[in-house]
Amino acid sequence: MNVFLYAFAGYVVLGTVIALMAMKGLKTQEEYYIAGRRVSGVVSALTYAATTYSAFMMVGLVGLSYAGGVGALGFELFYLVGTLLLLSYYAPKVWEMAREKGYITPGDMIAERYGREVAVVMSLLASVALIPYISAQLIGVGLILDKTSAMSFSYGIAASAILIALWAFLGGLRGVAWTDAVQGVFMLLMATAAIFWVHNNGFAEKDFFAEVTRLGELLVVPNSFWTPLKFISLTLPWFFFALTNPQVFQRLYIPKDRTSLRRMVVLFGFFGLVYTVIVTLIGLELRTMTEMGTFPRVGDRDAVTPTLLSLMPPVLGAAVSLSIFAAAITTANSIVLTLSSMISRDLFGSERVGTGRLLIVLLTLAVTFFAYSRPNYIVELSVLSSTILLAQLPLILGVFHFKGGAKFTGISTLIAGFATAIILSFAKLSPLGIPASIWTFIVSFTVFFAASRFDR
Amino acid sequence: MKLLEGLAIIAAMSVPFFAIKSHDMSVYLYWTAVTTAYLIYITIKRW
């Protein structure tokens, strides 16, 4: 048995014990989906961070920094300051409204303002956006485990699917939050260990700040990789991630009091800053080492992390691989749990916890099916997820800033935004040279304001 | 007020696109410093 499998066995046992401990008293949807609104600030922050930061960080962002340079840090930090800005303003309002009116899903807020039918459409839109996104995460993790000989692709997908369903099924949000908290700390520790290893191997006798100048234009923006338009088109959907992604929006309901809510936002900010700096630094150091001739030149940016893992000592490589696996699981089971709450409550109108548990199993099966079958459109859809979810933004901001608009406004905004994102992306169209995410933003807001004039 | 704060932070984060052109870690350190400063501001201010 390889080192990874020993670590993996310990991880499974620990996570399952935590999920079992969280099972007590999960009789209502409020308990099951938002942990009875009694989560501490620290656990809220760690589950928020672990849900937000997926396997994309240690795989995609390392590769993006390696291939495109410092713009990757800017892209990710624009997201972080956007999130802090939005949460410091909206989080207290959302938390208070949720508490007063008994919201459990993000759709509850939308249903009250625009009508139940709009929440139904929103739950369908979120499913279309997020199911392929989770599948793509599993495919990515499966490929990494396979490439590093930790586990075969098929076993990697199966193990991921079982853990996603099991921990959410058993412990609901409390189980997911507690396991997220442990895994979030582990993710940060392993990223720190990875940067120390990379730095010691590449720059023990060299000055990184002197050597990094070899990267030339990769150290400035814009450059040949990060054009201004590319930067804006990728950053715009992420800037509003905190409001448009239901799995993080629902986490605004869970802190036990205002102090915990504030602590959640601030601690998440520190986690995000440290994690982002470490991950992008790994990418830049590896690229500098490539230019120095001490790390292989990697053409496919998604292969940078697997190459790094294959060069690490087995124990460290296994631990970092496990942290990437954990990052995928924490994001995936949070999304599955939130989608199950939206589909059971908003779509089917069910008040039963059992419906949600059944949906967790069905959603996980759907995710697994997509991951195994790997249809071509799955990658396009997963990349598109944040752009599709941008269609909800006018409705969410409208709750706080705009009195007009009801059912017709809500449904037409969601359909117009969704159609824009899908048509432009699949047809690979950029009218006037403007990318799909910016068009989705413009069309959604235009339709929202136009429709609200006729909709009282 | 919040809109002004949003515009200020976006403007501050956009500076490397216009003003920092040296081929060293200046852009990296600048973005990290601005985000850290904003995080400290969020930590301290009342909201």
Short mmCIF file of C-alpha atoms in Angstrom, two decimals:
data_model
loop_
_atom_site.label_atom_id
_atom_site.label_comp_id
_atom_site.label_asym_id
_atom_site.label_seq_id
_atom_site.Cartn_x
_atom_site.Cartn_y
_atom_site.Cartn_z
CA MET A 1 0.00 0.00 0.00
CA ASN A 2 1.45 3.40 -0.97
CA VAL A 3 1.95 6.28 1.49
CA PHE A 4 -1.05 8.18 0.13
CA LEU A 5 -3.42 5.33 0.93
CA TYR A 6 -2.31 5.23 4.59
CA ALA A 7 -2.91 8.97 4.89
CA PHE A 8 -6.18 8.63 2.99
CA ALA A 9 -7.44 5.91 5.35
CA GLY A 10 -6.76 8.15 8.36
CA TYR A 11 -8.50 11.05 6.61
CA VAL A 12 -11.61 8.97 5.88
CA VAL A 13 -11.86 7.70 9.47
CA LEU A 14 -11.34 11.16 11.01
CA GLY A 15 -13.87 12.84 8.69
CA THR A 16 -16.48 10.13 9.23
CA VAL A 17 -16.11 10.29 13.03
CA ILE A 18 -16.58 14.09 12.88
CA ALA A 19 -19.65 13.73 10.62
CA LEU A 20 -21.15 11.13 13.00
CA MET A 21 -20.56 13.46 15.97
CA ALA A 22 -22.44 16.20 14.09
CA MET A 23 -25.54 14.02 13.52
CA LYS A 24 -27.26 14.71 16.82
CA GLY A 25 -30.56 16.61 16.64
CA LEU A 26 -30.80 17.07 12.86
CA LYS A 27 -34.59 16.93 12.74
CA THR A 28 -35.49 20.20 11.02
CA GLN A 29 -34.26 21.77 7.79
CA GLU A 30 -32.92 24.69 9.82
CA GLU A 31 -30.73 22.27 11.78
CA TYR A 32 -29.76 20.19 8.77
CA TYR A 33 -28.98 22.90 6.21
CA ILE A 34 -27.73 25.80 8.34
CA ALA A 35 -26.77 24.08 11.62
CA GLY A 36 -29.53 25.83 13.57
CA ARG A 37 -27.81 29.24 13.00
CA ARG A 38 -25.44 28.41 15.86
CA VAL A 39 -22.00 28.15 14.26
CA SER A 40 -19.02 29.93 15.87
CA GLY A 41 -17.07 32.60 14.01
CA VAL A 42 -13.93 30.47 13.63
CA VAL A 43 -15.76 27.41 12.24
CA SER A 44 -17.87 29.68 9.98
CA ALA A 45 -14.68 31.27 8.63
CA LEU A 46 -12.98 27.93 8.00
CA THR A 47 -16.01 26.39 6.27
CA TYR A 48 -16.41 29.58 4.19
CA ALA A 49 -12.75 29.36 3.18
CA ALA A 50 -12.70 25.61 2.53
CA THR A 51 -15.90 25.89 0.47
CA THR A 52 -14.55 28.80 -1.57
CA TYR A 53 -11.02 27.53 -2.18
CA SER A 54 -11.25 24.36 -4.22
CA ALA A 55 -8.62 22.16 -5.87
CA PHE A 56 -8.34 25.03 -8.37
CA MET A 57 -5.96 26.79 -5.96
CA MET A 58 -3.20 24.18 -5.70
CA VAL A 59 -3.64 22.99 -9.29
CA GLY A 60 -5.18 25.72 -11.46
CA LEU A 61 -3.73 28.78 -9.75
CA VAL A 62 -0.23 27.32 -9.39
CA GLY A 63 -0.33 26.57 -13.13
CA LEU A 64 -1.78 29.98 -13.95
CA SER A 65 1.03 31.72 -12.02
CA TYR A 66 3.60 29.48 -13.71
CA ALA A 67 2.26 30.16 -17.21
CA GLY A 68 1.01 33.73 -16.95
CA GLY A 69 2.96 35.23 -14.06
CA VAL A 70 1.91 37.77 -11.49
CA GLY A 71 -1.50 38.49 -13.08
CA ALA A 72 -2.77 35.30 -11.40
CA LEU A 73 -2.22 36.93 -8.01
CA GLY A 74 -4.07 40.06 -9.14
CA PHE A 75 -6.98 38.00 -10.46
CA GLU A 76 -7.34 36.13 -7.15
CA LEU A 77 -6.80 39.19 -4.93
CA PHE A 78 -9.38 41.19 -6.91
CA TYR A 79 -11.77 38.40 -5.96
CA LEU A 80 -10.72 38.67 -2.30
CA VAL A 81 -11.08 42.45 -1.96
CA GLY A 82 -14.39 42.24 -3.84
CA THR A 83 -15.61 39.63 -1.37
CA LEU A 84 -14.49 41.69 1.64
CA LEU A 85 -16.17 44.78 0.21
CA LEU A 86 -19.44 42.97 -0.49
CA LEU A 87 -19.52 41.01 2.76
CA SER A 88 -18.72 43.98 4.98
CA TYR A 89 -21.80 45.69 3.51
CA TYR A 90 -24.28 42.92 2.69
CA ALA A 91 -23.44 40.13 5.15
CA PRO A 92 -24.97 41.86 8.24
CA LYS A 93 -28.13 42.72 6.26
CA VAL A 94 -28.49 39.19 4.85
CA TRP A 95 -27.77 37.59 8.24
CA GLU A 96 -30.38 39.77 9.97
CA MET A 97 -33.05 39.20 7.31
CA ALA A 98 -32.43 35.45 7.34
CA ARG A 99 -32.80 35.34 11.11
CA GLU A 100 -35.93 37.51 11.20
CA LYS A 101 -37.73 35.81 8.32
CA GLY A 102 -36.44 32.26 8.75
CA TYR A 103 -34.58 31.95 5.45
CA ILE A 104 -32.83 28.62 4.95
CA THR A 105 -31.90 28.70 1.26
CA PRO A 106 -30.72 31.64 -0.87
CA GLY A 107 -33.94 31.07 -2.81
CA ASP A 108 -36.05 31.91 0.27
CA MET A 109 -34.91 35.54 0.05
CA ILE A 110 -35.57 35.66 -3.69
CA ALA A 111 -38.97 33.95 -3.31
CA GLU A 112 -40.13 36.52 -0.77
CA ARG A 113 -39.10 39.44 -2.95
CA TYR A 114 -39.90 38.20 -6.49
CA GLY A 115 -42.17 35.18 -6.01
CA ARG A 116 -41.68 31.44 -5.54
CA GLU A 117 -41.48 30.75 -9.30
CA VAL A 118 -38.29 32.82 -9.49
CA ALA A 119 -36.68 30.74 -6.74
CA VAL A 120 -37.64 27.61 -8.74
CA VAL A 121 -35.87 28.96 -11.85
CA MET A 122 -32.90 30.00 -9.70
CA SER A 123 -32.54 26.50 -8.24
CA LEU A 124 -32.52 25.03 -11.78
CA LEU A 125 -29.98 27.61 -12.97
CA ALA A 126 -27.73 26.92 -9.98
CA SER A 127 -27.92 23.17 -10.66
CA VAL A 128 -26.99 23.59 -14.33
CA ALA A 129 -24.08 25.84 -13.34
CA LEU A 130 -22.73 23.87 -10.41
CA ILE A 131 -23.20 20.13 -11.15
CA PRO A 132 -20.71 20.19 -14.06
CA TYR A 133 -18.41 22.37 -11.91
CA ILE A 134 -18.27 19.70 -9.18
CA SER A 135 -17.77 16.98 -11.80
CA ALA A 136 -14.84 18.90 -13.27
CA GLN A 137 -13.31 19.12 -9.77
CA LEU A 138 -13.58 15.37 -9.38
CA ILE A 139 -12.09 14.77 -12.83
CA GLY A 140 -9.17 17.06 -11.94
CA VAL A 141 -8.51 15.33 -8.63
CA GLY A 142 -8.92 11.89 -10.21
CA LEU A 143 -6.32 12.77 -12.85
CA ILE A 144 -3.86 14.11 -10.27
CA LEU A 145 -4.16 11.03 -8.06
CA ASP A 146 -3.73 8.87 -11.16
CA LYS A 147 -0.69 10.81 -12.46
CA THR A 148 1.03 10.70 -9.08
CA SER A 149 0.24 6.95 -8.73
CA ALA A 150 -1.64 7.62 -5.49
CA MET A 151 -4.88 6.07 -6.75
CA SER A 152 -6.35 5.15 -10.15
CA PHE A 153 -8.67 7.65 -11.87
CA SER A 154 -11.76 5.48 -11.35
CA TYR A 155 -11.04 4.85 -7.67
CA GLY A 156 -10.30 8.55 -7.16
CA ILE A 157 -13.71 9.53 -8.56
CA ALA A 158 -15.49 6.80 -6.58
CA ALA A 159 -13.73 7.72 -3.31
CA SER A 160 -14.55 11.39 -3.81
CA ALA A 161 -18.20 10.67 -4.55
CA ILE A 162 -18.64 8.44 -1.49
CA LEU A 163 -17.10 11.02 0.86
CA ILE A 164 -19.05 13.92 -0.65
CA ALA A 165 -22.34 12.12 -0.10
CA LEU A 166 -21.47 10.44 3.21
CA TRP A 167 -20.32 13.45 5.26
CA ALA A 168 -23.11 15.73 3.99
CA PHE A 169 -25.73 12.96 4.36
CA LEU A 170 -24.74 12.17 7.94
CA GLY A 171 -24.01 15.52 9.49
CA GLY A 172 -25.74 18.07 7.25
CA LEU A 173 -24.14 21.51 7.39
CA ARG A 174 -22.77 20.94 10.89
CA GLY A 175 -20.90 17.84 9.66
CA VAL A 176 -19.73 19.64 6.52
CA ALA A 177 -18.63 22.71 8.53
CA TRP A 178 -16.69 20.70 11.12
CA THR A 179 -14.95 18.56 8.49
CA ASP A 180 -14.32 21.72 6.43
CA ALA A 181 -12.69 23.37 9.45
CA VAL A 182 -10.21 20.52 9.93
CA GLN A 183 -9.54 20.24 6.21
CA GLY A 184 -9.18 24.02 5.78
CA VAL A 185 -6.38 24.08 8.36
CA PHE A 186 -4.79 21.05 6.67
CA MET A 187 -4.97 22.73 3.22
CA LEU A 188 -3.20 25.83 4.56
CA LEU A 189 -0.54 23.79 6.39
CA MET A 190 0.23 21.66 3.32
CA ALA A 191 0.44 24.70 1.04
CA THR A 192 2.92 26.18 3.54
CA ALA A 193 4.92 22.93 3.58
CA ALA A 194 4.94 22.91 -0.24
CA ILE A 195 6.28 26.47 -0.54
CA PHE A 196 9.00 25.73 2.05
CA TRP A 197 10.05 22.64 0.11
CA VAL A 198 10.05 24.47 -3.22
CA HIS A 199 12.01 27.40 -1.76
CA ASN A 200 14.57 25.18 -0.04
CA ASN A 201 15.12 23.17 -3.21
CA GLY A 202 15.29 26.08 -5.59
CA PHE A 203 16.69 28.98 -3.64
CA ALA A 204 18.69 27.67 -0.67
CA GLU A 205 21.86 29.09 -2.23
CA LYS A 206 20.33 31.62 -4.61
CA ASP A 207 18.48 34.87 -3.99
CA PHE A 208 14.91 34.42 -5.24
CA PHE A 209 14.39 38.19 -5.60
CA ALA A 210 17.44 38.39 -7.88
CA GLU A 211 16.62 35.25 -9.88
CA VAL A 212 12.93 36.06 -10.41
CA THR A 213 13.85 38.94 -12.73
CA ARG A 214 14.48 36.20 -15.35
CA LEU A 215 10.67 36.08 -15.76
CA GLY A 216 10.62 39.49 -17.48
CA GLU A 217 7.14 40.45 -18.70
CA LEU A 218 5.51 37.77 -16.50
CA LEU A 219 6.17 40.11 -13.56
CA VAL A 220 3.99 42.92 -14.92
CA VAL A 221 0.43 43.39 -16.14
CA PRO A 222 -0.79 43.54 -18.80
CA ASN A 223 1.43 41.01 -20.58
CA SER A 224 1.00 38.62 -23.50
CA PHE A 225 -1.00 36.22 -21.26
CA TRP A 226 -3.01 38.67 -19.14
CA THR A 227 -4.50 41.15 -21.60
CA PRO A 228 -6.78 43.75 -19.96
CA LEU A 229 -9.88 42.19 -21.56
CA LYS A 230 -8.95 38.68 -20.42
CA PHE A 231 -8.28 39.96 -16.92
CA ILE A 232 -11.65 41.75 -16.70
CA SER A 233 -13.60 38.86 -18.22
CA LEU A 234 -12.17 36.40 -15.67
CA THR A 235 -12.29 38.77 -12.70
CA LEU A 236 -15.82 40.17 -13.11
CA PRO A 237 -17.77 36.97 -12.24
CA TRP A 238 -15.38 36.23 -9.36
CA PHE A 239 -15.66 39.74 -7.93
CA PHE A 240 -19.34 39.03 -7.18
CA PHE A 241 -18.81 35.36 -6.20
CA ALA A 242 -19.85 36.01 -2.56
CA LEU A 243 -23.34 37.05 -3.68
CA THR A 244 -23.91 34.86 -6.72
CA ASN A 245 -22.68 31.45 -5.50
CA PRO A 246 -25.40 29.84 -3.36
CA GLN A 247 -23.02 27.63 -1.36
CA VAL A 248 -21.22 30.66 0.09
CA PHE A 249 -24.32 32.88 0.24
CA GLN A 250 -26.06 30.28 2.43
CA ARG A 251 -23.10 30.44 4.83
CA LEU A 252 -24.10 34.00 5.68
CA TYR A 253 -27.07 32.50 7.56
CA ILE A 254 -25.03 30.26 9.87
CA PRO A 255 -23.05 32.41 12.39
CA LYS A 256 -24.56 32.36 15.87
CA ASP A 257 -24.40 36.15 16.43
CA ARG A 258 -23.18 39.38 14.86
CA THR A 259 -19.72 39.05 16.42
CA SER A 260 -19.35 35.58 14.90
CA LEU A 261 -20.47 36.89 11.52
CA ARG A 262 -17.84 39.63 11.63
CA ARG A 263 -15.21 37.15 12.80
CA MET A 264 -16.15 34.86 9.91
CA VAL A 265 -15.54 37.58 7.32
CA VAL A 266 -12.29 38.85 8.84
CA LEU A 267 -10.75 35.41 9.45
CA PHE A 268 -11.79 34.27 6.00
CA GLY A 269 -10.01 37.34 4.61
CA PHE A 270 -6.76 36.43 6.40
CA PHE A 271 -7.04 32.79 5.32
CA GLY A 272 -7.65 33.84 1.71
CA LEU A 273 -4.77 36.30 1.64
CA VAL A 274 -2.22 33.87 3.09
CA TYR A 275 -3.39 30.95 0.93
CA THR A 276 -3.39 33.02 -2.27
CA VAL A 277 0.06 34.49 -1.62
CA ILE A 278 1.53 31.04 -0.92
CA VAL A 279 -0.08 29.34 -3.92
CA THR A 280 0.90 32.03 -6.45
CA LEU A 281 4.42 32.16 -4.99
CA ILE A 282 4.76 28.41 -5.62
CA GLY A 283 3.89 29.01 -9.28
CA LEU A 284 6.33 31.91 -9.64
CA GLU A 285 9.16 30.08 -7.85
CA LEU A 286 8.68 26.98 -10.03
CA ARG A 287 8.71 29.10 -13.20
CA THR A 288 11.88 30.85 -12.01
CA MET A 289 13.42 27.42 -11.34
CA THR A 290 12.45 26.36 -14.88
CA GLU A 291 14.29 29.39 -16.27
CA MET A 292 17.27 28.47 -14.03
CA GLY A 293 17.16 24.88 -15.34
CA THR A 294 16.30 23.28 -11.98
CA PHE A 295 12.63 22.38 -12.66
CA PRO A 296 11.30 20.76 -15.86
CA ARG A 297 9.61 23.05 -18.41
CA VAL A 298 5.90 22.18 -18.28
CA GLY A 299 3.85 23.09 -21.36
CA ASP A 300 0.40 22.21 -19.99
CA ARG A 301 -0.22 24.53 -17.04
CA ASP A 302 -2.51 22.00 -15.32
CA ALA A 303 0.44 19.58 -15.25
CA VAL A 304 2.67 21.88 -13.15
CA THR A 305 1.40 20.67 -9.76
CA PRO A 306 1.45 16.95 -10.70
CA THR A 307 5.06 17.45 -11.88
CA LEU A 308 5.92 19.12 -8.57
CA LEU A 309 4.24 16.32 -6.58
CA SER A 310 6.21 13.67 -8.47
CA LEU A 311 9.48 15.36 -7.43
CA MET A 312 8.62 15.73 -3.73
CA PRO A 313 9.60 13.14 -1.09
CA PRO A 314 6.81 10.48 -0.97
CA VAL A 315 5.44 11.49 2.44
CA LEU A 316 5.23 15.20 1.59
CA GLY A 317 3.89 14.44 -1.89
CA ALA A 318 1.18 12.22 -0.38
CA ALA A 319 0.23 14.87 2.19
CA VAL A 320 0.01 17.65 -0.40
CA SER A 321 -1.99 15.36 -2.73
CA LEU A 322 -4.36 14.65 0.15
CA SER A 323 -4.76 18.38 0.81
CA ILE A 324 -5.75 18.86 -2.86
CA PHE A 325 -8.23 16.00 -2.50
CA ALA A 326 -9.58 17.67 0.67
CA ALA A 327 -9.92 21.00 -1.15
CA ALA A 328 -12.06 19.33 -3.81
CA ILE A 329 -14.20 17.47 -1.25
CA THR A 330 -14.86 20.55 0.92
CA THR A 331 -16.05 22.53 -2.08
CA ALA A 332 -18.03 19.69 -3.63
CA ASN A 333 -19.95 18.54 -0.55
CA SER A 334 -20.85 22.12 0.37
CA ILE A 335 -22.27 22.67 -3.12
CA VAL A 336 -24.13 19.35 -3.06
CA LEU A 337 -25.66 20.18 0.33
CA THR A 338 -26.72 23.67 -0.80
CA LEU A 339 -28.15 22.37 -4.08
CA SER A 340 -30.08 19.68 -2.20
CA SER A 341 -31.58 22.38 0.04
CA MET A 342 -32.52 24.52 -2.97
CA ILE A 343 -34.03 21.66 -4.96
CA SER A 344 -35.95 20.16 -2.04
CA ARG A 345 -37.21 23.49 -0.60
CA ASP A 346 -37.39 25.88 -3.54
CA LEU A 347 -38.21 23.45 -6.35
CA PHE A 348 -40.28 20.76 -4.61
CA GLY A 349 -41.51 22.80 -1.64
CA SER A 350 -40.51 20.02 0.75
CA GLU A 351 -39.96 20.74 4.46
CA ARG A 352 -38.53 17.28 5.16
CA VAL A 353 -34.90 16.53 5.94
CA GLY A 354 -35.32 13.09 4.31
CA THR A 355 -35.98 14.68 0.91
CA GLY A 356 -32.72 16.60 1.22
CA ARG A 357 -30.81 13.46 2.16
CA LEU A 358 -32.25 11.59 -0.85
CA LEU A 359 -31.28 14.51 -3.08
CA ILE A 360 -27.71 14.47 -1.75
CA VAL A 361 -27.42 10.87 -2.95
CA LEU A 362 -29.04 11.63 -6.32
CA LEU A 363 -26.96 14.76 -6.91
CA THR A 364 -23.78 12.89 -6.05
CA LEU A 365 -24.75 10.13 -8.49
CA ALA A 366 -25.32 12.76 -11.20
CA VAL A 367 -21.94 14.36 -10.46
CA THR A 368 -20.24 10.96 -10.54
CA PHE A 369 -21.93 10.03 -13.81
CA PHE A 370 -20.72 13.27 -15.43
CA ALA A 371 -17.22 12.74 -14.03
CA TYR A 372 -16.97 9.19 -15.39
CA SER A 373 -18.53 9.89 -18.79
CA ARG A 374 -16.56 13.15 -19.25
CA PRO A 375 -18.71 14.65 -22.04
CA ASN A 376 -16.99 17.42 -24.00
CA TYR A 377 -19.39 20.12 -22.83
CA ILE A 378 -18.62 19.48 -19.14
CA VAL A 379 -15.42 21.53 -19.19
CA GLU A 380 -17.13 24.43 -21.00
CA LEU A 381 -20.02 24.33 -18.51
CA SER A 382 -17.75 24.18 -15.46
CA VAL A 383 -15.68 27.14 -16.69
CA LEU A 384 -18.97 28.90 -17.36
CA SER A 385 -20.40 28.30 -13.87
CA SER A 386 -19.50 31.68 -12.39
CA THR A 387 -20.65 33.46 -15.56
CA ILE A 388 -24.02 31.66 -15.51
CA LEU A 389 -24.48 32.50 -11.82
CA LEU A 390 -23.83 36.17 -12.63
CA ALA A 391 -27.38 36.25 -14.05
CA GLN A 392 -28.67 36.26 -10.44
CA LEU A 393 -26.76 39.38 -9.43
CA PRO A 394 -29.39 42.00 -10.41
CA LEU A 395 -32.04 40.09 -8.43
CA ILE A 396 -29.87 39.85 -5.31
CA LEU A 397 -28.81 43.51 -5.44
CA GLY A 398 -32.43 44.42 -6.25
CA VAL A 399 -33.53 43.04 -2.86
CA PHE A 400 -31.49 45.77 -1.13
CA HIS A 401 -31.45 48.67 -3.56
CA PHE A 402 -34.47 48.56 -5.88
CA LYS A 403 -38.17 48.47 -5.16
CA GLY A 404 -39.44 47.62 -8.67
CA GLY A 405 -39.79 44.19 -10.24
CA ALA A 406 -41.55 40.96 -9.36
CA LYS A 407 -42.09 37.53 -10.93
CA PHE A 408 -41.78 38.56 -14.59
CA THR A 409 -38.64 40.61 -13.85
CA GLY A 410 -37.04 37.76 -11.92
CA ILE A 411 -37.69 35.03 -14.48
CA SER A 412 -36.83 37.13 -17.54
CA THR A 413 -33.56 38.33 -15.95
CA LEU A 414 -32.44 34.80 -15.11
CA ILE A 415 -33.40 33.38 -18.52
CA ALA A 416 -31.81 36.26 -20.45
CA GLY A 417 -28.56 36.08 -18.45
CA PHE A 418 -28.40 32.30 -18.70
CA ALA A 419 -29.10 32.30 -22.45
CA THR A 420 -26.46 34.98 -23.05
CA ALA A 421 -23.81 33.04 -21.13
CA ILE A 422 -24.59 29.71 -22.82
CA ILE A 423 -25.04 30.97 -26.41
CA LEU A 424 -21.97 33.23 -26.47
CA SER A 425 -19.73 30.65 -24.81
CA PHE A 426 -20.76 27.62 -26.84
CA ALA A 427 -20.80 29.56 -30.13
CA LYS A 428 -17.48 31.15 -29.09
CA LEU A 429 -18.84 34.60 -29.87
CA SER A 430 -17.51 37.90 -28.50
CA PRO A 431 -19.70 40.64 -30.03
CA LEU A 432 -17.78 43.95 -30.26
CA GLY A 433 -14.79 42.06 -28.85
CA ILE A 434 -16.48 41.84 -25.42
CA PRO A 435 -16.34 38.41 -23.70
CA ALA A 436 -19.34 36.37 -22.51
CA SER A 437 -19.05 37.24 -18.80
CA ILE A 438 -19.27 40.98 -19.46
CA TRP A 439 -22.18 40.51 -21.88
CA THR A 440 -23.98 38.35 -19.29
CA PHE A 441 -23.53 41.13 -16.74
CA ILE A 442 -24.79 43.82 -19.15
CA VAL A 443 -27.75 41.80 -20.49
CA SER A 444 -28.90 40.67 -17.02
CA PHE A 445 -28.96 44.20 -15.63
CA THR A 446 -30.55 45.66 -18.80
CA VAL A 447 -33.34 43.06 -18.77
CA PHE A 448 -33.81 43.51 -15.01
CA PHE A 449 -34.32 47.28 -15.26
CA ALA A 450 -36.37 47.08 -18.48
CA ALA A 451 -38.67 44.32 -17.18
CA SER A 452 -39.18 45.98 -13.81
CA ARG A 453 -40.81 48.97 -15.55
CA PHE A 454 -43.68 46.72 -16.64
CA ASP A 455 -43.80 44.47 -13.60
CA ARG A 456 -45.42 45.79 -10.42
CA MET B 1 -19.94 55.89 1.01
CA LYS B 2 -19.64 52.16 0.30
CA LEU B 3 -19.64 52.92 -3.44
CA LEU B 4 -16.76 55.32 -2.90
CA GLU B 5 -14.92 52.66 -0.89
CA GLY B 6 -15.49 50.18 -3.73
CA LEU B 7 -14.21 52.58 -6.37
CA ALA B 8 -11.17 53.41 -4.21
CA ILE B 9 -10.19 49.77 -3.71
CA ILE B 10 -10.70 48.91 -7.41
CA ALA B 11 -8.61 51.96 -8.38
CA ALA B 12 -5.86 50.96 -5.94
CA MET B 13 -5.83 47.37 -7.24
CA SER B 14 -5.69 48.60 -10.86
CA VAL B 15 -2.51 50.69 -10.37
CA PRO B 16 -0.12 47.93 -11.65
CA PHE B 17 -1.88 48.02 -15.03
CA PHE B 18 -0.83 51.65 -15.50
CA ALA B 19 2.05 52.51 -13.22
CA ILE B 20 4.30 49.60 -12.19
CA LYS B 21 6.44 48.33 -15.04
CA SER B 22 9.63 47.06 -13.39
CA HIS B 23 10.54 43.42 -14.03
CA ASP B 24 10.84 42.40 -10.38
CA MET B 25 8.45 41.53 -7.53
CA SER B 26 7.07 45.09 -7.23
CA VAL B 27 3.62 44.25 -8.64
CA TYR B 28 3.40 41.14 -6.47
CA LEU B 29 4.34 43.04 -3.32
CA TYR B 30 2.10 45.98 -4.22
CA TRP B 31 -1.03 43.82 -4.65
CA THR B 32 -0.26 41.93 -1.45
CA ALA B 33 0.24 45.20 0.45
CA VAL B 34 -3.01 46.78 -0.83
CA THR B 35 -5.05 43.67 0.04
CA THR B 36 -3.43 43.47 3.49
CA ALA B 37 -4.17 47.16 4.12
CA TYR B 38 -7.80 46.72 3.06
CA LEU B 39 -8.16 43.63 5.24
CA ILE B 40 -6.81 45.56 8.23
CA TYR B 41 -9.26 48.38 7.43
CA ILE B 42 -12.17 45.87 7.35
CA THR B 43 -10.94 44.40 10.65
CA ILE B 44 -10.77 47.74 12.41
CA LYS B 45 -13.75 49.68 11.06
CA ARG B 46 -17.28 49.40 12.43
CA TRP B 47 -19.73 47.57 10.19
#
